[in-house]
Coordinates of N, CA and C in Angstrom, one line a residue:
M1 N 118.1 102.1 74.0 CA 117.3 103.1 73.3 C 115.8 102.9 73.8
D2 N 115.2 104.1 74.1 CA 113.8 104.1 74.5 C 112.9 103.9 73.3
L3 N 112.1 102.9 73.3 CA 111.3 102.6 72.2 C 109.8 103.0 72.4
T4 N 109.6 103.9 73.4 CA 108.3 104.3 73.7 C 107.7 105.1 72.5
K5 N 108.5 106.0 72.0 CA 108.0 106.9 70.9 C 107.7 106.0 69.7
S6 N 108.5 105.0 69.4 CA 108.2 104.1 68.3 C 106.9 103.3 68.5
D7 N 106.6 103.0 69.8 CA 105.3 102.3 70.1 C 104.2 103.3 69.8
E8 N 104.3 104.5 70.2 CA 103.2 105.5 69.9 C 103.0 105.7 68.4
I9 N 104.1 105.7 67.6 CA 103.9 105.8 66.2 C 103.2 104.6 65.6
I10 N 103.6 103.4 66.0 CA 103.0 102.2 65.5 C 101.6 102.1 65.9
E11 N 101.2 102.4 67.1 CA 99.8 102.4 67.6 C 99.0 103.4 66.9
Q12 N 99.6 104.5 66.5 CA 98.9 105.5 65.7 C 98.3 104.9 64.4
Y13 N 98.9 103.9 63.9 CA 98.5 103.2 62.7 C 97.8 101.9 63.0
N14 N 97.4 101.7 64.2 CA 96.6 100.6 64.6 C 97.3 99.2 64.4
I15 N 98.6 99.3 64.5 CA 99.5 98.2 64.4 C 99.2 97.4 63.2
A16 N 99.1 98.0 62.1 CA 98.7 97.4 60.8 C 99.9 97.2 59.9
P17 N 100.2 96.0 59.5 CA 101.4 95.7 58.6 C 101.4 96.6 57.4
Q18 N 100.2 96.9 56.8 CA 100.2 97.7 55.6 C 100.6 99.1 55.8
S19 N 100.8 99.5 57.0 CA 101.2 100.9 57.3 C 102.7 101.0 57.5
L20 N 103.5 100.0 57.1 CA 104.9 99.9 57.3 C 105.6 101.2 56.7
I21 N 105.3 101.7 55.5 CA 106.0 102.8 55.0 C 105.6 104.1 55.8
A22 N 104.5 104.3 56.2 CA 104.0 105.4 57.0 C 104.7 105.4 58.3
V23 N 104.8 104.2 58.9 CA 105.5 104.1 60.2 C 107.0 104.5 60.0
L24 N 107.6 103.9 59.0 CA 109.0 104.2 58.8 C 109.3 105.7 58.6
Q25 N 108.3 106.4 57.9 CA 108.5 107.8 57.7 C 108.4 108.5 59.0
D26 N 107.5 108.2 59.8 CA 107.4 108.9 61.1 C 108.5 108.5 62.0
V27 N 109.0 107.3 62.0 CA 110.2 106.9 62.8 C 111.4 107.7 62.4
Q28 N 111.5 107.8 61.1 CA 112.7 108.6 60.5 C 112.6 110.1 60.9
E29 N 111.4 110.6 60.9 CA 111.2 112.0 61.3 C 111.6 112.2 62.8
E30 N 111.3 111.2 63.6 CA 111.6 111.3 65.0 C 113.1 111.2 65.3
W31 N 113.8 110.2 64.6 CA 115.2 110.0 65.0 C 116.1 110.6 63.8
Q32 N 115.6 111.1 62.8 CA 116.4 111.6 61.6 C 117.1 110.5 60.8
Y33 N 116.8 109.3 61.2 CA 117.3 108.1 60.4 C 116.6 106.9 61.0
L34 N 116.8 105.7 60.4 CA 116.1 104.5 60.9 C 117.1 103.6 61.7
P35 N 117.1 103.8 63.0 CA 118.1 103.0 63.8 C 117.7 101.5 63.8
R36 N 118.7 100.6 63.8 CA 118.5 99.2 63.7 C 117.5 98.7 64.8
E37 N 117.7 99.1 66.0 CA 116.9 98.7 67.1 C 115.4 99.0 66.9
V38 N 115.2 100.2 66.3 CA 113.8 100.6 66.0 C 113.2 99.7 64.9
L39 N 114.0 99.4 63.9 CA 113.6 98.6 62.8 C 113.2 97.2 63.3
D40 N 114.0 96.7 64.2 CA 113.7 95.3 64.8 C 112.4 95.4 65.5
H41 N 112.2 96.5 66.3 CA 111.0 96.6 67.1 C 109.8 96.8 66.2
V42 N 109.9 97.6 65.1 CA 108.8 97.8 64.2 C 108.4 96.5 63.5
A43 N 109.4 95.7 63.1 CA 109.1 94.4 62.5 C 108.4 93.5 63.4
A44 N 108.8 93.5 64.7 CA 108.1 92.6 65.7 C 106.7 93.1 65.9
R45 N 106.5 94.4 66.1 CA 105.2 94.9 66.5 C 104.2 94.8 65.3
L46 N 104.7 95.0 64.1 CA 103.8 94.9 62.9 C 103.7 93.4 62.4
E47 N 104.5 92.5 63.0 CA 104.5 91.1 62.6 C 104.8 91.0 61.1
V48 N 105.9 91.7 60.8 CA 106.5 91.7 59.4 C 107.9 91.2 59.5
P49 N 108.3 90.4 58.6 CA 109.7 89.9 58.6 C 110.7 91.1 58.5
I50 N 111.8 91.0 59.3 CA 112.8 92.1 59.3 C 113.3 92.3 57.9
S51 N 113.4 91.2 57.1 CA 113.9 91.4 55.7 C 113.0 92.3 54.9
Q52 N 111.7 92.2 55.2 CA 110.7 93.1 54.4 C 110.9 94.5 54.9
V53 N 111.1 94.8 56.2 CA 111.4 96.1 56.6 C 112.6 96.7 56.0
F54 N 113.7 95.9 56.0 CA 114.9 96.4 55.4 C 114.8 96.6 53.8
R55 N 114.0 95.7 53.2 CA 113.8 95.9 51.8 C 113.1 97.2 51.5
V56 N 112.1 97.6 52.3 CA 111.4 98.9 52.1 C 112.4 100.0 52.5
A57 N 113.1 99.9 53.6 CA 114.0 101.0 54.1 C 115.1 101.2 53.2
T58 N 115.6 100.2 52.4 CA 116.7 100.4 51.5 C 116.2 100.7 50.0
F59 N 115.0 100.4 49.7 CA 114.5 100.7 48.4 C 114.2 102.2 48.1
Y60 N 113.6 102.8 49.1 CA 113.2 104.2 48.9 C 114.3 105.1 49.3
S61 N 114.7 106.0 48.5 CA 115.8 106.9 48.7 C 115.5 107.9 49.8
A62 N 114.3 108.1 50.2 CA 113.9 109.0 51.3 C 114.3 108.5 52.6
F63 N 114.5 107.2 52.7 CA 114.9 106.6 54.0 C 116.5 106.4 54.1
T64 N 117.0 106.6 55.3 CA 118.4 106.4 55.5 C 118.6 105.6 56.7
L65 N 119.6 104.6 56.7 CA 119.9 103.8 57.8 C 121.1 104.5 58.6
Q66 N 121.6 105.6 58.1 CA 122.7 106.3 58.8 C 122.2 107.5 59.4
P67 N 122.8 107.9 60.5 CA 122.3 109.2 61.2 C 122.6 110.4 60.2
R68 N 121.6 111.3 60.1 CA 121.7 112.4 59.3 C 122.0 113.6 60.3
G69 N 122.4 114.7 59.7 CA 122.7 115.9 60.5 C 121.4 116.7 60.7
Q70 N 121.4 117.6 61.5 CA 120.2 118.5 61.8 C 119.7 119.1 60.6
H71 N 120.6 119.5 59.6 CA 120.3 120.1 58.4 C 120.7 119.3 57.2
L72 N 119.8 119.0 56.3 CA 120.1 118.2 55.1 C 120.3 119.2 53.9
I73 N 121.4 119.1 53.3 CA 121.8 119.9 52.1 C 121.7 118.9 50.9
N74 N 120.9 119.3 49.9 CA 120.7 118.5 48.7 C 121.2 119.4 47.6
V75 N 122.2 118.9 46.8 CA 122.6 119.6 45.6 C 122.1 118.9 44.4
C76 N 121.5 119.7 43.5 CA 120.9 119.1 42.3 C 122.0 118.8 41.3
T77 N 122.0 117.6 40.8 CA 123.0 117.2 39.8 C 122.3 116.9 38.4
G78 N 121.0 117.4 38.3 CA 120.3 117.2 37.0 C 121.0 117.9 35.9
T79 N 120.6 117.7 34.7 CA 121.2 118.2 33.5 C 121.4 119.7 33.6
A80 N 120.4 120.4 33.8 CA 120.5 121.9 33.8 C 121.4 122.4 34.9
C81 N 121.3 121.8 36.1 CA 122.2 122.2 37.2 C 123.7 121.8 36.9
H82 N 123.8 120.6 36.3 CA 125.2 120.2 36.0 C 125.8 121.1 35.0
I83 N 125.1 121.5 34.0 CA 125.6 122.4 32.9 C 126.0 123.8 33.5
R84 N 125.2 124.2 34.5 CA 125.4 125.5 35.2 C 126.3 125.4 36.4
G85 N 127.1 124.3 36.6 CA 128.1 124.3 37.6 C 127.8 123.7 38.9
S86 N 126.9 122.8 39.0 CA 126.6 122.2 40.2 C 127.7 121.2 40.7
G87 N 128.5 120.7 39.8 CA 129.6 119.9 40.2 C 130.6 120.7 41.0
N88 N 131.0 121.8 40.5 CA 131.9 122.7 41.2 C 131.3 123.2 42.5
L89 N 130.1 123.5 42.5 CA 129.4 123.9 43.7 C 129.4 122.8 44.8
L90 N 129.2 121.6 44.4 CA 129.2 120.4 45.3 C 130.6 120.3 45.8
E91 N 131.6 120.4 45.0 CA 133.0 120.3 45.5 C 133.3 121.4 46.5
R92 N 132.9 122.5 46.3 CA 133.1 123.6 47.2 C 132.4 123.4 48.6
I93 N 131.2 122.9 48.5 CA 130.4 122.6 49.8 C 131.1 121.5 50.5
E94 N 131.6 120.5 49.8 CA 132.4 119.4 50.5 C 133.6 120.0 51.2
Q95 N 134.3 120.9 50.5 CA 135.5 121.5 51.1 C 135.1 122.3 52.4
L96 N 134.1 123.1 52.3 CA 133.6 124.0 53.4 C 133.2 123.2 54.6
L97 N 132.5 122.0 54.3 CA 132.0 121.2 55.4 C 133.0 120.1 55.8
D98 N 134.1 119.9 55.0 CA 135.1 118.9 55.3 C 134.4 117.5 55.3
I99 N 133.5 117.3 54.4 CA 132.9 115.9 54.2 C 132.7 115.6 52.7
S100 N 132.4 114.4 52.4 CA 132.2 114.0 51.0 C 130.6 113.9 50.9
T101 N 130.2 113.8 49.7 CA 128.8 113.6 49.4 C 128.3 112.3 50.1
G102 N 127.2 112.3 50.8 CA 126.6 111.2 51.5 C 127.1 111.1 52.9
E103 N 127.9 112.1 53.4 CA 128.4 112.0 54.7 C 127.7 113.1 55.6
T104 N 128.0 113.0 56.9 CA 127.4 113.9 57.8 C 128.6 114.5 58.6
T105 N 128.6 115.8 58.9 CA 129.6 116.5 59.7 C 129.7 115.8 61.1
A106 N 130.9 115.9 61.6 CA 131.2 115.2 62.9 C 130.3 115.7 64.0
D107 N 129.9 117.0 63.9 CA 129.0 117.6 64.9 C 127.5 117.3 64.6
R108 N 127.2 116.5 63.6 CA 125.9 116.1 63.2 C 125.0 117.3 62.8
Q109 N 125.6 118.4 62.4 CA 124.9 119.6 62.0 C 124.4 119.5 60.5
F110 N 125.2 118.9 59.7 CA 124.9 118.9 58.2 C 125.1 117.5 57.6
T111 N 124.2 117.1 56.7 CA 124.4 116.0 55.9 C 124.3 116.5 54.4
L112 N 125.3 116.1 53.6 CA 125.3 116.5 52.2 C 124.9 115.4 51.3
E113 N 124.0 115.6 50.4 CA 123.5 114.6 49.5 C 123.3 115.2 48.1
T114 N 123.2 114.4 47.1 CA 122.8 114.9 45.8 C 121.5 114.4 45.4
V115 N 120.8 115.0 44.6 CA 119.5 114.6 44.0 C 119.6 114.7 42.5
H116 N 119.0 113.9 41.8 CA 119.0 113.9 40.3 C 118.2 115.1 39.7
C117 N 117.2 115.5 40.3 CA 116.5 116.7 39.8 C 115.5 117.2 40.9
M118 N 115.5 118.5 41.0 CA 114.5 119.1 41.9 C 113.3 119.7 41.2
G119 N 113.3 119.7 39.9 CA 112.2 120.2 39.1 C 112.1 121.7 39.1
C120 N 113.3 122.3 39.3 CA 113.3 123.8 39.2 C 114.5 124.2 38.3
C121 N 114.5 123.7 37.1 CA 115.7 123.8 36.2 C 116.0 125.3 35.9
A122 N 114.9 126.2 35.9 CA 115.2 127.6 35.6 C 116.0 128.2 36.7
L123 N 116.1 127.6 37.8 CA 116.9 128.2 39.0 C 118.3 127.6 39.1
A124 N 118.7 126.8 38.1 CA 120.0 126.1 38.1 C 121.1 127.0 38.3
P125 N 122.2 126.6 39.1 CA 122.2 125.4 39.9 C 121.4 125.6 41.2
A126 N 120.7 124.6 41.6 CA 119.8 124.6 42.8 C 120.3 123.8 43.9
V127 N 120.1 124.3 45.1 CA 120.5 123.6 46.3 C 119.3 123.7 47.3
R128 N 118.9 122.7 47.9 CA 117.8 122.6 48.9 C 118.5 122.4 50.3
I129 N 118.2 123.3 51.2 CA 118.6 123.1 52.6 C 117.4 122.9 53.4
D130 N 117.2 121.8 54.0 CA 116.0 121.3 54.7 C 114.9 121.4 53.7
D131 N 113.9 122.3 53.9 CA 112.8 122.4 53.0 C 112.8 123.6 52.1
K132 N 113.9 124.4 52.1 CA 114.0 125.7 51.4 C 114.9 125.5 50.2
V133 N 114.5 125.9 49.0 CA 115.2 125.8 47.8 C 115.9 127.1 47.4
F134 N 117.2 127.0 47.1 CA 117.9 128.2 46.7 C 118.4 128.0 45.3
G135 N 118.1 129.1 44.4 CA 118.5 129.0 43.0 C 119.6 129.8 42.6
Q136 N 120.2 129.5 41.5 CA 121.3 130.2 40.9 C 122.4 130.4 42.0
V137 N 122.7 129.3 42.7 CA 123.7 129.4 43.8 C 125.1 129.4 43.2
A138 N 125.9 130.3 43.7 CA 127.3 130.4 43.4 C 128.2 130.6 44.6
L139 N 129.2 129.8 44.7 CA 130.1 130.0 45.9 C 131.5 130.4 45.4

């Protein structure tokens, strides 16, 4: 794996250990997940123990250690969405994509995940695809 882009990201933050979260955010934006080789490289360059890098990468739900698809589908499972059928909606999306929640399609086009609340209860059930929220979704 070419680590040139990760070096550029790290140097953008002046190789500062306190910039670990920001570096990981940019790394994930570049690769769509946090590859092990890149995490090892980040740890070495920032002079941070790899255990600390993994602790941060696994603590925050925004980070993923598994490759994601080109498009991220989030189905809200909050109370309002649940009451208005998000469970059935989630099952239907799983059937259509032939994957389970937390998985990515074989062609790496879509990753399906749930979120506990999107903060748009009036639109329930809500689905976010990439950065666009869709409300009152029915399939």
